[in-house]
PDB file of C-alpha atoms in Angstrom:
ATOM      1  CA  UNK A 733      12.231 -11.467  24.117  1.00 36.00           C
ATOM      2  CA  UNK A 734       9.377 -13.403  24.410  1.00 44.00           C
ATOM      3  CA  UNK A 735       7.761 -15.605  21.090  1.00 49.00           C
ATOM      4  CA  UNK A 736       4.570 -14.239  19.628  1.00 47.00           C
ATOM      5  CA  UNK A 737       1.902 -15.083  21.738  1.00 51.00           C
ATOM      6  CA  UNK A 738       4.052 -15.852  25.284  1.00 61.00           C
ATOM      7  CA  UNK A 739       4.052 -13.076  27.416  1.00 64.00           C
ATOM      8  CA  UNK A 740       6.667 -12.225  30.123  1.00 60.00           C
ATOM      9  CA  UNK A 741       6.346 -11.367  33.081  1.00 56.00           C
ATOM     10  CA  UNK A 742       2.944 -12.832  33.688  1.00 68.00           C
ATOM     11  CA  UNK A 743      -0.359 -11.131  35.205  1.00 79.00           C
ATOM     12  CA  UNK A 744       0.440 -10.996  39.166  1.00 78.00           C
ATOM     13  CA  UNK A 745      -2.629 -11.463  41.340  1.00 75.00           C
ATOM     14  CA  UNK A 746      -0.985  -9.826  44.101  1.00 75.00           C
ATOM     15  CA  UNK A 747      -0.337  -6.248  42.082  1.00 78.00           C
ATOM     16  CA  UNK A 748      -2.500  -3.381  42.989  1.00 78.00           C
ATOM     17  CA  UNK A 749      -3.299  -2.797  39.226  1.00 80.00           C
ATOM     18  CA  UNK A 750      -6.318  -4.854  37.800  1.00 87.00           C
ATOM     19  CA  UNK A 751      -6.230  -7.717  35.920  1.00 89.00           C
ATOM     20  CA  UNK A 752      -7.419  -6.523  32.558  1.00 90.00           C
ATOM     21  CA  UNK A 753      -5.245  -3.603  32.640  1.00 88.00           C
ATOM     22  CA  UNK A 754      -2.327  -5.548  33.019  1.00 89.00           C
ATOM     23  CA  UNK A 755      -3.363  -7.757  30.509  1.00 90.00           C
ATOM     24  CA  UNK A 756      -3.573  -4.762  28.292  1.00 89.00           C
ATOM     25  CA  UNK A 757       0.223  -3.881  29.122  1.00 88.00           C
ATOM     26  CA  UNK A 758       1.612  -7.271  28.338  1.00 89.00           C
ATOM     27  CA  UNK A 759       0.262  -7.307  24.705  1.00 90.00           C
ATOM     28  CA  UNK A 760       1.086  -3.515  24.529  1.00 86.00           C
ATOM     29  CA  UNK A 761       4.625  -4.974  25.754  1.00 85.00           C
ATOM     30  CA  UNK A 762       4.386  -7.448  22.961  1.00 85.00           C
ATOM     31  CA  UNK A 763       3.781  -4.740  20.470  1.00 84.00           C
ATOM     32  CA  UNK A 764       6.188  -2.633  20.918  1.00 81.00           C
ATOM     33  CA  UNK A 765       8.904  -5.212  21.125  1.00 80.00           C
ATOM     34  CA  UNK A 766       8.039  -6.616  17.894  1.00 81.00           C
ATOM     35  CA  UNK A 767       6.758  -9.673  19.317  1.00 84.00           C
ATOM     36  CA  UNK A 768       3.930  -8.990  17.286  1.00 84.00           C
ATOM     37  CA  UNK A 769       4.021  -6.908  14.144  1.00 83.00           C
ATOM     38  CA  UNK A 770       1.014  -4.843  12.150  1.00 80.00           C
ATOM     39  CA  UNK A 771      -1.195  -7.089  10.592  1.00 79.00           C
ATOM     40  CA  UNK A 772      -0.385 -10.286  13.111  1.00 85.00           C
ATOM     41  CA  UNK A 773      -3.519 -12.273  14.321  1.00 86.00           C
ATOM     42  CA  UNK A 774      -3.843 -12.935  17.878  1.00 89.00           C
ATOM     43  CA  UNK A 775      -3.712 -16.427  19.469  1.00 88.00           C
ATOM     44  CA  UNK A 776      -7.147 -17.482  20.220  1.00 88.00           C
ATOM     45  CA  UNK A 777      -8.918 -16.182  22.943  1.00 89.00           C
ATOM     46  CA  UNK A 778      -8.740 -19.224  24.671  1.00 89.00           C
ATOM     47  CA  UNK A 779      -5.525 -19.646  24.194  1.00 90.00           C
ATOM     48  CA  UNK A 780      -4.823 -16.146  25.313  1.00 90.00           C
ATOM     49  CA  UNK A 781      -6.721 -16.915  28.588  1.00 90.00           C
ATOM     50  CA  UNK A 782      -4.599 -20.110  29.683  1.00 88.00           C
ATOM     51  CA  UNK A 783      -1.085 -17.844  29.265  1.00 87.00           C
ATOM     52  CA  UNK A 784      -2.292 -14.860  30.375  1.00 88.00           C
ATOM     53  CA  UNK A 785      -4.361 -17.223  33.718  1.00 87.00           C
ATOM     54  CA  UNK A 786      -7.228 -14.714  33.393  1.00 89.00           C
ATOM     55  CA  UNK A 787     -10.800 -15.141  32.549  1.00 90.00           C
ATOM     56  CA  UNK A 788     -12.524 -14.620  29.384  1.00 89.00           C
ATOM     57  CA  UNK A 789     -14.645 -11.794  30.639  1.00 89.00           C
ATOM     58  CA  UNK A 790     -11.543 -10.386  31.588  1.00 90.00           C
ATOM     59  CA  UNK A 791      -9.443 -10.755  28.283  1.00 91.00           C
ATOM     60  CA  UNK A 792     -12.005  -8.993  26.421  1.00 88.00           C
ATOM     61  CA  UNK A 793     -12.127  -6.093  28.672  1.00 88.00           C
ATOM     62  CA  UNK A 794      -8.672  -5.904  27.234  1.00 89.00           C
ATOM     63  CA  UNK A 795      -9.197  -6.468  24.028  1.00 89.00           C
ATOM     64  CA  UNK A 796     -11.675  -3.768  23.820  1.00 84.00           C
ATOM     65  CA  UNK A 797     -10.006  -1.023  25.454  1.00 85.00           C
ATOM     66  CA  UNK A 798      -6.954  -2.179  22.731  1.00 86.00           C
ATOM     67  CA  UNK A 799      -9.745  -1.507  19.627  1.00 80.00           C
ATOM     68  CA  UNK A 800     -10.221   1.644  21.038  1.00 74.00           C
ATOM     69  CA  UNK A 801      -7.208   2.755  21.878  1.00 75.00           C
ATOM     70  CA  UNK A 802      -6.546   1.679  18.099  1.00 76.00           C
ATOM     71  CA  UNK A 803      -4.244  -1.226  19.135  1.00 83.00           C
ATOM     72  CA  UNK A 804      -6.224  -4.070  17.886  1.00 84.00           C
ATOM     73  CA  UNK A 805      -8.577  -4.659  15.262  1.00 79.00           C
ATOM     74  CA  UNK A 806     -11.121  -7.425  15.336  1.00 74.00           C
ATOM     75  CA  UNK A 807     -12.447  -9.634  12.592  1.00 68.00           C
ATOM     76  CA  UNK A 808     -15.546 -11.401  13.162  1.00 57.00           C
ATOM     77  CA  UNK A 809     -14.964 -15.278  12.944  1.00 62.00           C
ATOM     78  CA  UNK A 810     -11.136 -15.001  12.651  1.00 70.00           C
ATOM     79  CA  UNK A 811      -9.883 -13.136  16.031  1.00 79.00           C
ATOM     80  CA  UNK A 812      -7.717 -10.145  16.813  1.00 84.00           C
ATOM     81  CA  UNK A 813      -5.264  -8.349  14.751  1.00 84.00           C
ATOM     82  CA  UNK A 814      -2.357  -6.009  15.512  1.00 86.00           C
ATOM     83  CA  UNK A 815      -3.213  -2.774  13.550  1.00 75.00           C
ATOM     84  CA  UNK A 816      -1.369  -0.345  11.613  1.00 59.00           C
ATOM     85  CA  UNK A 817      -0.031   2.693  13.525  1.00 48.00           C
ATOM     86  CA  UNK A 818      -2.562   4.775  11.194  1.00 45.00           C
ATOM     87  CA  UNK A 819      -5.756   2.939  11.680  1.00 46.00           C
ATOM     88  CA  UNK A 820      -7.546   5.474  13.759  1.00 44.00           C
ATOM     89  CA  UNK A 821      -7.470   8.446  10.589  1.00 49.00           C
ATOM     90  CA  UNK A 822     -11.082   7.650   8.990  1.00 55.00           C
ATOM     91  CA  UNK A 823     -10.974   8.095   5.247  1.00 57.00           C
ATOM     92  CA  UNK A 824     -11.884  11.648   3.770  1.00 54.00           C
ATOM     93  CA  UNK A 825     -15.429  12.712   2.482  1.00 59.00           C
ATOM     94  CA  UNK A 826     -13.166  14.779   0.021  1.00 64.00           C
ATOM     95  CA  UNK A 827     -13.114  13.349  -3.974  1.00 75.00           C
ATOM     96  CA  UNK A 828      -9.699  11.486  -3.465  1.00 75.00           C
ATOM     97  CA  UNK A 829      -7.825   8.688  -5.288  1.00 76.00           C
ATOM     98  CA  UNK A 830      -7.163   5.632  -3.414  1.00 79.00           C
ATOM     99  CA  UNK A 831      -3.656   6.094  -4.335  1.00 76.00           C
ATOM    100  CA  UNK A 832      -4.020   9.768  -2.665  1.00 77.00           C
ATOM    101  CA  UNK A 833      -6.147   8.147   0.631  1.00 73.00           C
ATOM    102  CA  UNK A 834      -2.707   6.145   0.806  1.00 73.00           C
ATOM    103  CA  UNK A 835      -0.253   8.727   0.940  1.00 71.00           C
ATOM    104  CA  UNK A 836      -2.150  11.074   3.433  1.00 68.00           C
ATOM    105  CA  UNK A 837      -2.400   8.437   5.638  1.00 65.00           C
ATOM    106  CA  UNK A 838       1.263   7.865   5.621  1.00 67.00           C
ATOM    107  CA  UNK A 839       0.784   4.122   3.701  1.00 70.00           C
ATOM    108  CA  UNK A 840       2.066   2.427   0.595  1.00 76.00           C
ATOM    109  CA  UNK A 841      -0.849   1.176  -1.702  1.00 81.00           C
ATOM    110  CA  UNK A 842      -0.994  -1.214  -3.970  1.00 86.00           C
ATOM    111  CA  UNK A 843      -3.376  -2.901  -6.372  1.00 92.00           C
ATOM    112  CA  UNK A 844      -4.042  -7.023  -7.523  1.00 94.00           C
ATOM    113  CA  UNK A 845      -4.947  -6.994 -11.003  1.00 95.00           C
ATOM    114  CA  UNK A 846      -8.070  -9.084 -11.200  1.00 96.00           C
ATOM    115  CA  UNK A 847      -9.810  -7.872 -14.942  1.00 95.00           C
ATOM    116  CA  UNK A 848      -8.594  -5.315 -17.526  1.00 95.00           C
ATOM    117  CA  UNK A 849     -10.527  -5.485 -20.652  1.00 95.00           C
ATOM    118  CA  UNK A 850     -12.633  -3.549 -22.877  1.00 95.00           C
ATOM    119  CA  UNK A 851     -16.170  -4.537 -23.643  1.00 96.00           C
ATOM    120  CA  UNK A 852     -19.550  -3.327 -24.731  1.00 97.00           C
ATOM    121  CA  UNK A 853     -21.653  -1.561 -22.600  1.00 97.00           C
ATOM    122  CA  UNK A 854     -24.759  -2.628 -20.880  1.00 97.00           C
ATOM    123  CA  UNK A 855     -27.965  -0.965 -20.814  1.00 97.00           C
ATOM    124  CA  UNK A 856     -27.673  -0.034 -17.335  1.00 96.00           C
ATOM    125  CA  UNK A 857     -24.492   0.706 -17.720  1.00 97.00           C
ATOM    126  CA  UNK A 858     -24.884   3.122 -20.756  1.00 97.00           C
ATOM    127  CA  UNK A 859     -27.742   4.562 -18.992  1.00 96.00           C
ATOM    128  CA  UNK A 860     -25.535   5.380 -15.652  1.00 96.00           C
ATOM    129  CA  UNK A 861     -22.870   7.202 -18.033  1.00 96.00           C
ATOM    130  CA  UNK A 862     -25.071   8.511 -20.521  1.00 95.00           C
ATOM    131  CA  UNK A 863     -23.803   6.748 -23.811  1.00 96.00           C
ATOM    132  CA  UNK A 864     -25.274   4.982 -25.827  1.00 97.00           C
ATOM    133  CA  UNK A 865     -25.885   0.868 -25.149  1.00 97.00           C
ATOM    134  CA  UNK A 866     -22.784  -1.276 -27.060  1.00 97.00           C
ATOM    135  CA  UNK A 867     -20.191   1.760 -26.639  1.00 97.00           C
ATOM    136  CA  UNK A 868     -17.202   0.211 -25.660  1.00 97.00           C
ATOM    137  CA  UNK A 869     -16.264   0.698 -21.781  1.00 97.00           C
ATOM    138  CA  UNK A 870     -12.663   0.251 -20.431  1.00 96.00           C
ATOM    139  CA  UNK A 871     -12.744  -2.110 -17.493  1.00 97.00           C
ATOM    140  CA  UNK A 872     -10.907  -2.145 -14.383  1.00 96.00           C
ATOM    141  CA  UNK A 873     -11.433  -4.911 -11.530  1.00 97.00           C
ATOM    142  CA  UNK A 874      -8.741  -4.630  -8.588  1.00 96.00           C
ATOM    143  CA  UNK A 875      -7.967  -5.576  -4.912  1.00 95.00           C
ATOM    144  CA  UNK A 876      -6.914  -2.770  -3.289  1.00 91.00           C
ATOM    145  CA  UNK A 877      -4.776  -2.996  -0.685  1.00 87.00           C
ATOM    146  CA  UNK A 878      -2.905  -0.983   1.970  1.00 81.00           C
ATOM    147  CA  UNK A 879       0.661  -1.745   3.322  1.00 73.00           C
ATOM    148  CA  UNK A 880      -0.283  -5.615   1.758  1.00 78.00           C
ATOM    149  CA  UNK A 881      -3.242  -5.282   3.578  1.00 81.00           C
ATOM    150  CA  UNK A 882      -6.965  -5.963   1.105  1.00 88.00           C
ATOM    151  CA  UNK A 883      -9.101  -2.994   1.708  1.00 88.00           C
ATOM    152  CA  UNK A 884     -11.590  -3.471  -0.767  1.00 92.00           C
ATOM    153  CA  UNK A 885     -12.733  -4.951  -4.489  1.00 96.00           C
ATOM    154  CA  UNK A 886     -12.624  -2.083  -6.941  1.00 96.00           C
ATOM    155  CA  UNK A 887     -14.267  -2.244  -9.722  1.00 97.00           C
ATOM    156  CA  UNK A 888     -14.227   1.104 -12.807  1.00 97.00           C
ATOM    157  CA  UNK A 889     -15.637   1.348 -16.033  1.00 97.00           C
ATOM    158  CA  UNK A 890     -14.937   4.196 -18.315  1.00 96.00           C
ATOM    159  CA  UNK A 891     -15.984   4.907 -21.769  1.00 96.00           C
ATOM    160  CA  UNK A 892     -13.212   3.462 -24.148  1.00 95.00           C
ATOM    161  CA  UNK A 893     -13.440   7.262 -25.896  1.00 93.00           C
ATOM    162  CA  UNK A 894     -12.004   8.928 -23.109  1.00 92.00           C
ATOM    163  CA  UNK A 895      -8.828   6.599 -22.265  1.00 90.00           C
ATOM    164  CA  UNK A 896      -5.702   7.481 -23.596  1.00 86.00           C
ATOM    165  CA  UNK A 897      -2.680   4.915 -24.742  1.00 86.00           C
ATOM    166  CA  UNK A 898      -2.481   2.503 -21.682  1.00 87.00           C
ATOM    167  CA  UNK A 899      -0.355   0.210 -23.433  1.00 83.00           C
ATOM    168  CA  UNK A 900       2.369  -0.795 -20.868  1.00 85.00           C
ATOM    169  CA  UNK A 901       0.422   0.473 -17.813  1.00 90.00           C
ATOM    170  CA  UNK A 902       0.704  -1.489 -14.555  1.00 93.00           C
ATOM    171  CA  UNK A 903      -2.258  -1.409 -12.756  1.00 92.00           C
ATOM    172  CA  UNK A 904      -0.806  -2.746  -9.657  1.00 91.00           C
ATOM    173  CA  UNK A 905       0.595   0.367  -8.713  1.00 87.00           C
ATOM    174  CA  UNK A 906      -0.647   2.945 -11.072  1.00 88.00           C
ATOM    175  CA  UNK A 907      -3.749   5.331 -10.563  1.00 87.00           C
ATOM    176  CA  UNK A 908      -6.685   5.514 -12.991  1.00 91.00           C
ATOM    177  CA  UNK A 909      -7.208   9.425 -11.440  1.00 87.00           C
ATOM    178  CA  UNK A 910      -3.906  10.305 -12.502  1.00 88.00           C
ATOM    179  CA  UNK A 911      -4.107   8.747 -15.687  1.00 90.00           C
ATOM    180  CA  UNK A 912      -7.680  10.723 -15.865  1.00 90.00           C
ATOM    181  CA  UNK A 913      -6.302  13.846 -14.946  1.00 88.00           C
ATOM    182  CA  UNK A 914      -3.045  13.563 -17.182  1.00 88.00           C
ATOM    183  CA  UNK A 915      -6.161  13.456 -20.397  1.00 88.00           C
ATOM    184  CA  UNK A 916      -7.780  16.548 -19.037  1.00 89.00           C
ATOM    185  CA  UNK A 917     -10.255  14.565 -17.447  1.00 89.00           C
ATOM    186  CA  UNK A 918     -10.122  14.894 -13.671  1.00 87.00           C
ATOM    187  CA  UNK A 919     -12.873  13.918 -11.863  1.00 88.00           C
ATOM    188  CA  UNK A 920     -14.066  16.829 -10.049  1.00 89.00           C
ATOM    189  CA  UNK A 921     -17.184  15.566  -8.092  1.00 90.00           C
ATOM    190  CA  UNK A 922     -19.072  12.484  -7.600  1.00 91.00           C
ATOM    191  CA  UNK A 923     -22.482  11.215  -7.176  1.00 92.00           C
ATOM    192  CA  UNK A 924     -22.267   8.265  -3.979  1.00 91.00           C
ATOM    193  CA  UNK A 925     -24.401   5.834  -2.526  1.00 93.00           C
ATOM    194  CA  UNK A 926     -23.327   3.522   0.005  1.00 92.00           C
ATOM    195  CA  UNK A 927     -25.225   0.307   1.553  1.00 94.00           C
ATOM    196  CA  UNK A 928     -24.413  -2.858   3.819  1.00 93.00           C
ATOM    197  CA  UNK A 929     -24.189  -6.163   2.587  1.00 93.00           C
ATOM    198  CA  UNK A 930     -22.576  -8.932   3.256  1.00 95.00           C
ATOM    199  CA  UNK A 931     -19.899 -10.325   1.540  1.00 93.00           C
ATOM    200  CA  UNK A 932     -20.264 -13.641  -1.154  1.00 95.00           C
ATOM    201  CA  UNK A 933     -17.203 -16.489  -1.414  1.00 94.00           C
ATOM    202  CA  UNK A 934     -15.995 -14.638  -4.504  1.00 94.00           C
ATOM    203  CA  UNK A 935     -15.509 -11.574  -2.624  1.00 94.00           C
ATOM    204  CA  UNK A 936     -14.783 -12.803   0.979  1.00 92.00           C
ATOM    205  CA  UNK A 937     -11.675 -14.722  -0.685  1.00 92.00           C
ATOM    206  CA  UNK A 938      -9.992 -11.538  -2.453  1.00 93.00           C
ATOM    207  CA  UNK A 939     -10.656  -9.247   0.543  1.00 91.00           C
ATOM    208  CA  UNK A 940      -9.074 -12.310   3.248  1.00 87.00           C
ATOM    209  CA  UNK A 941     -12.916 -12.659   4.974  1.00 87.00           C
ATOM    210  CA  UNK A 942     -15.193 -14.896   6.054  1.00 87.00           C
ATOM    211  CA  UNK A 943     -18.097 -15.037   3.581  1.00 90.00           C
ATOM    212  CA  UNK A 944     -21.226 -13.101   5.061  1.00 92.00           C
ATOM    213  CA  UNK A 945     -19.024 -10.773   7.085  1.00 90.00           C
ATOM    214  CA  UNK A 946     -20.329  -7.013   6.580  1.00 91.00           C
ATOM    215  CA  UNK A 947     -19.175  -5.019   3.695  1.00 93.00           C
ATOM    216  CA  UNK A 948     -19.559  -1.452   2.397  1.00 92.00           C
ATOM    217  CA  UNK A 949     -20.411  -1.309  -1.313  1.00 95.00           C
ATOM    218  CA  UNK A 950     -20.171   2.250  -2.482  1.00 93.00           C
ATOM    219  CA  UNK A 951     -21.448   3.136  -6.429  1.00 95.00           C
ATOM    220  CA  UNK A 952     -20.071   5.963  -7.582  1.00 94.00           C
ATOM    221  CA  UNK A 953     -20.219   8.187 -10.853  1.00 95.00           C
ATOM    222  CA  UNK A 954     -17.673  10.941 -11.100  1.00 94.00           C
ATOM    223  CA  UNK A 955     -17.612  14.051 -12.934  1.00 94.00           C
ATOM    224  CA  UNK A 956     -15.160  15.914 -15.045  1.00 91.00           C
ATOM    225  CA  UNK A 957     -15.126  19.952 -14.458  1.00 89.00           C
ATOM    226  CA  UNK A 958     -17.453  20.145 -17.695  1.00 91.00           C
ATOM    227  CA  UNK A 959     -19.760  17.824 -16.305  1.00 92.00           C
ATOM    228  CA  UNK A 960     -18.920  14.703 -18.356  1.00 92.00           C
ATOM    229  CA  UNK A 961     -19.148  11.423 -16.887  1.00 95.00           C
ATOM    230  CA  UNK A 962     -15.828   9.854 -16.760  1.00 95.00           C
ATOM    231  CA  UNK A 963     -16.029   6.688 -14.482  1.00 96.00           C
ATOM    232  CA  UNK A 964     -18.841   4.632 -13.182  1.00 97.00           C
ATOM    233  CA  UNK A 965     -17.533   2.194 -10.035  1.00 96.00           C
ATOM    234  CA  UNK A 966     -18.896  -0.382  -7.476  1.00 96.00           C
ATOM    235  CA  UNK A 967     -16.386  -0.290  -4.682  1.00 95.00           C
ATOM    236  CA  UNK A 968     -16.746  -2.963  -2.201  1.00 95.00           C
ATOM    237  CA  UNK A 969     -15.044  -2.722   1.086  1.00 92.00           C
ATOM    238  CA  UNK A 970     -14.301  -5.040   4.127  1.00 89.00           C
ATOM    239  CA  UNK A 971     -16.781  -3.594   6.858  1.00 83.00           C
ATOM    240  CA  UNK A 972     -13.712  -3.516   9.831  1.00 75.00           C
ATOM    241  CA  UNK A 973     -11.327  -1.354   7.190  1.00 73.00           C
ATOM    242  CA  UNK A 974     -13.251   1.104   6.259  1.00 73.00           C
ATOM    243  CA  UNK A 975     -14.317   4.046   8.507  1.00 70.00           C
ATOM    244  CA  UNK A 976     -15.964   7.496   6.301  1.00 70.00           C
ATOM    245  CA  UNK A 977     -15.590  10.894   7.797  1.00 66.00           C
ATOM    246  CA  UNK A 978     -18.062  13.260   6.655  1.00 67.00           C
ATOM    247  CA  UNK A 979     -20.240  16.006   8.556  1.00 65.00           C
ATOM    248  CA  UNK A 980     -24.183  17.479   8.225  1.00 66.00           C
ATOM    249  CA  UNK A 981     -25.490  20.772   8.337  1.00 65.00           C
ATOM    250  CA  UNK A 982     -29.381  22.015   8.589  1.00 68.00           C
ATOM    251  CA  UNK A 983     -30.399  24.062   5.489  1.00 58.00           C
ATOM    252  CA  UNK A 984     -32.789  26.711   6.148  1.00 53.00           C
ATOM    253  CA  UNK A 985     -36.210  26.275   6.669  1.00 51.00           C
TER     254      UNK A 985
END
């Protein structure tokens, strides 16, 4: 087997096939041997060019029909990764947990505790849940991550009121929903808003990015089935891990 990054047999100028989609079959080849595993960065491109004796132009061609075949998935400023064998399912416009996102897409999440705390509420805050300012807010801040992999920077508050006993609760793996829903307070529905931005130090180190890469911050307030506001959250995720499936309709005019 060839090491990560050497591929065997090399590109033959002589075959009938084009260059790029050989190219494309050696680090397929590579792949599939285990040669390089979910989550491995690429050598650099120029790097790639010299073993492979092709042309930039040429690599990329590859590279790109890789991303689309889901293959490959590139980071801006930091190269080409291996992705998972489930990268091509977009997430769900349905109200799910990220623990629940996880499992339908066949991977193991996990969490990296950054805050838990309870503290007063601001007046924005209290406004955006409707209590009143100073009531005390539970408060969640977490990487989220799937199959070790940082997807984005969660961050939940929820009025202190409607938490039950989390003593002993490990965040890292446990799911607020659930712990929501065990209450009797299920989020039902949810008001979103998503926008682009892109990404400070703070969060660029937690999700593994370069700072001003593209992010996805999503605020969120959900609903319990009597219309109670149960959790107010800024969710902030890396621009190249995040895809949203959701569809339009024209009312009637």
């Amino acid at each position: 087997m060839a090491n990560p990054g050497e591929f065997e047999p090399p590109i033959r100028v002589d075959y009938p096939d084009p260059l790029w989609i050989q190219a494309v079959r050696l680090i397929r080849d590579q792949i599939n041997s285990g040669s390089l595993t979910e989550g491995m960065r690429l050598p650099p491109e120029r790097e790639l060019c010299q073993q492979l004796g092709i042309s930039r132009v040429t690599l990329r061609k590859a590279l790109t029909q890789l991303v689309d075949d889901g293959v490959l998935a590139p980071s801006h400023g930091r190269g080409w990764y291996v992705g998972t064998a489930n990268q091509d399912r977009d997430w769900s416009n349905d109200l799910e947990s990220f623990s629940e996102t996880a499992k339908r897409m066949g991977l193991e999440p996990s969490s990296e505790v950054v805050t838990v705390e309870e503290r007063p509420a601001s007046l924005d805050e209290a406004e955006s849940l409707g209590v009143a300012p100073g009531t005390p807010l539970f408060h969640l801040d977490r990487v989220r991550l799937l199959a070790d992999v940082p997807i984005a920077r969660d961050e939940t508050l929820v009025p202190a009121a409607l938490m039950p006993d989390i003593t002993g609760v490990d965040f890292e793996t446990a799911s607020l929903f659930s712990i929501l829903a065990d209450a009797g307070l299920a989020p039902e529905r949810a008001e979103s808003t998503i926008q682009a931005r892109a990404a400070d130090a703070s969060l660029a180190e937690s999700l593994r990015m370069q700072e001003g890469e593209p992010i996805l911050e999503m605020h969120q307030i959900a609903y319990a089935a009597d219309d109670r506001k149960v959790s107010m959250s800024r969710i902030r995720y890396a621009g190249d891990r995040y895809r949203l499936r959701t569809g339009f309709a024209r009312g009637a005019h």
